[in-house]
Each structure stands twice: as C-alpha cells, then as structure tokens.
Amino acid sequence: AFLIWRQRKANRAKRRAKRAKNGQRTEIVVLAGPPTAPLTRSISLDLERRGFVVYIPVNSLWEERLIQAESRADIHPLNLDVTSPSSISSTIRKFNSLLDPSNAPRYPLRLASFILLPQTPSPPVSSLILDISTDSWSDALTTQLLSPFTLLQAFLPLLFSHSASVLFLTPINTPSLSPPQHALENVVAGGMDAYISTLRRETASSGPVNIVRFKLGAFDDASDREAFKLAVALRHESNGSSSNGTVSPPAAARRATRGTPLRDLHLEVFDAIVGKRRGNVYVGRGARVYDTLGKVVPDGLVGWMLGLKTRKRESPTGGTGSERAHGGGGSPGWEKVDQMSGEESA
C-alpha cells in the first residue's frame, strides 16, 4: 500500500522545465526520431507542454512541413543530412551559436538532453533470413544504426559541455526473445545494445553525461492512429492528391493494442532529462517480463513459449531440411508471455 501511495504521489507531482525569471524558456531538447513516428510526435508535444524547446532533425521538406503542421511555437525542425559531413558540421555550428551565452548573456540557453528514438526496422512483417534482400539489410543497418550513431556523435561535444543527458528509447519485447523471422529487428537491437554499453563505459570517465536506456513494452495506440492520419493527409497534399508516395500505417495503428498509457512514458522521460533516472528504465506492458525471459530462461523453454516446433520443408536445392517454425493455429506462445506480462502489470 505504501509503494502504491508513493507512486501515485510521484505521478501527481508537477513536472516543469526550468525557466528564466522573466518566464523565457531556456532548456533545449533534441529529439532524434522519425517525424512520422507516433512516439516522436507524442513525446515532442509533451515536452513542449512542460516548458522545453524541442528540435527534431529532418532531412526533407515533407518532414519539415509535418513538424510545422503541429503549429507549436517551441517545436522546431532541424535541417540536417546525416549522409553529408558538410551539412552536419554546418548544422552543429549554427546550433552551437544558438547556445552561445554571448548571444543571450542574461538568460543563456542550455542543451538539456538528446533523445534517440530509432524508427522501426523495415519491412515490419515477419521474414525468413533466406527471404531478406541485400537492400533490406543495407537499409536497416543504415537507417537504424549508422544514421543515429552519426547524429549522436556530432552532438556529443555539445552534450559534454552542457552536462546533458542521452536517452535511448528502444523496443524490448520482440528482440529480447530473438524469435525466428525477425532477423532485422534482432540484429539492430544487438547492435544498439553493444553501442550503448560501450558509450556508457567511455562517458563514465570522460564526462558527466547521463546515459539512460529506455526498454519499451506495449503502449496504448490511440496516438498512433492520430499521427498516421496527419502523415497521410500531408503526404497526399504534397503529392497533389496522387497515389505516389504512399505511407504504410504503423503496426499499432492497424490493430488494437492493450498497453500502458503513454503518460507513464512521458513522466519517465522527464525524470531522466532532469537526472532522476539512470541506467535502464522499463516502461510499457511486458517490458520487464520479456527482458527477464530473454536473459534467464533457456532457449528450449523460450521456443516452447513461442510455440515453435521442428518440421520438414523443401530446401532451395530441392531436398528436405529441418527448420524451427511456428506451430499451426497462430502463436499460442506469445499469448503465454502476454499473460505473464499482464499479471506483472496488474
């Protein structure tokens, strides 16, 4: 009862960014996530409401218009092409000039946090390694690992000088179990794990940068559908109502999702920005359960929970081979894990 009371009291506490004496906003957050992603939109709107100035990196005119369509005075697009070293250096130089105390001697701006929110690997559908093309591997590794790492590396000097925090927001439910037919997602998650671990060890002795890893579970999808409708409307407008440049709805927008309210994530993100959270933070339905299962449960038991069994199939050379595959009649194993995570959240 005491823990429940303490949690409710913490959730009711007002969370506001620091401001100057005249009410001017002085805390800046860089939210490096796909402008079309529902979480990017939800987090940016919440941070702006709490008093932060939010900058979202973009590399196209359409993404810039998507951010401007929100009509928020303190949410700005940050034009930056991660494939061009000259574009990166030019943008960082301008951003550094914005933070220069000489430009605002009375109320200088401060870079409070850098939030990295990689987009979902594509294609999102289940695919055997045998069926994944070279272009899909190249696109996933470039957009999910190389581009975020290049962007963060460019901002690291500013983060050190402002003693800012770095927040990684990554899904955990599927990668933690390394299920079959999810090779792209599993490989990207493994690369992100290694990068975060290395970055933590390097920054532990070189600067006061707080590295926080958010392991995300399932969330309610109401905001997903709203963000998807806005993206589709702007895409049709930019293409003259043509059928070119279609946008695929996120998985959560195509089906109902029972999960944790996004408000819980907003509160944890704020607490991490101001230094109240360190290390790993679990948010979302099933996050802690899935992560624990992937670490301590033997592979054979995980396979049983996923509903895997061995069956014969024809090999590409015409022979037969044995493979691990999903059992017939759906995925009863996922229901077992979801039931455990539901009991944990209850």
XYZ file of N, CA, C and O in Angstrom, residues 5 11 22 24 51 76-77 83 99 134-135 155 157 182 195 215 219 236 244 269 309 340:
88
model
N 0.926 4.210 -2.848
C 0.714 5.617 -2.481
C 1.864 6.492 -2.955
O 1.660 7.582 -3.473
N 3.392 10.517 -9.454
C 2.722 10.791 -10.730
C 1.938 12.096 -10.685
O 1.763 12.753 -11.726
N 12.058 35.848 -16.195
C 11.012 36.519 -16.966
C 10.091 35.536 -17.665
O 9.250 35.934 -18.474
N 11.018 33.121 -19.738
C 11.549 32.637 -21.008
C 12.031 31.195 -20.878
O 12.606 30.801 -19.870
N 7.504 22.897 -20.991
C 8.387 24.053 -20.944
C 9.703 23.922 -21.673
O 10.553 24.818 -21.557
N 10.610 22.831 -33.255
C 11.232 23.312 -34.484
C 11.889 22.164 -35.238
O 12.478 21.266 -34.627
N 11.827 22.193 -36.567
C 12.616 21.235 -37.360
C 14.080 21.664 -37.414
O 14.388 22.857 -37.421
N 24.011 12.055 -44.163
C 24.893 11.487 -45.185
C 25.902 12.496 -45.707
O 26.787 12.140 -46.486
N 23.400 28.269 -28.723
C 23.634 28.031 -27.299
C 24.717 28.925 -26.710
O 24.971 28.865 -25.503
N 19.451 -8.075 -49.911
C 20.621 -7.290 -49.521
C 20.250 -5.829 -49.301
O 20.766 -5.174 -48.394
N 19.344 -5.318 -50.132
C 18.907 -3.933 -49.968
C 18.205 -3.725 -48.630
O 18.365 -2.677 -47.994
N 26.676 15.440 -31.964
C 26.197 16.249 -30.841
C 26.963 15.982 -29.546
O 26.771 16.717 -28.570
N 30.069 16.490 -28.422
C 30.809 17.594 -27.796
C 29.904 18.591 -27.091
O 30.237 19.074 -25.995
N 12.465 -12.597 -37.451
C 12.624 -11.209 -37.029
C 14.109 -10.838 -37.031
O 14.594 -10.151 -36.129
N 26.426 -0.741 -28.655
C 26.785 0.673 -28.741
C 26.535 1.386 -27.412
O 27.370 2.160 -26.937
N 13.765 0.735 -22.077
C 13.333 -0.509 -22.707
C 11.810 -0.496 -22.745
O 11.151 -0.598 -21.708
N 2.279 -0.013 -25.639
C 1.550 1.174 -25.205
C 0.206 1.240 -25.914
O -0.002 0.614 -26.964
N -0.525 13.224 -49.080
C -1.401 13.441 -50.230
C -1.351 14.885 -50.708
O -1.385 15.161 -51.909
N 1.129 8.430 -55.555
C 2.555 8.215 -55.346
C 2.932 8.548 -53.920
O 2.331 9.394 -53.272
N 10.426 9.971 -19.071
C 11.347 10.728 -19.926
C 11.734 12.043 -19.254
O 12.913 12.436 -19.243
N 8.137 -25.462 -33.198
C 8.327 -26.899 -33.305
C 9.166 -27.175 -34.541
O 9.339 -26.324 -35.406
N 1.666 -13.563 -18.836
C 2.599 -13.307 -17.725
C 2.851 -11.822 -17.547
O 2.874 -11.302 -16.428
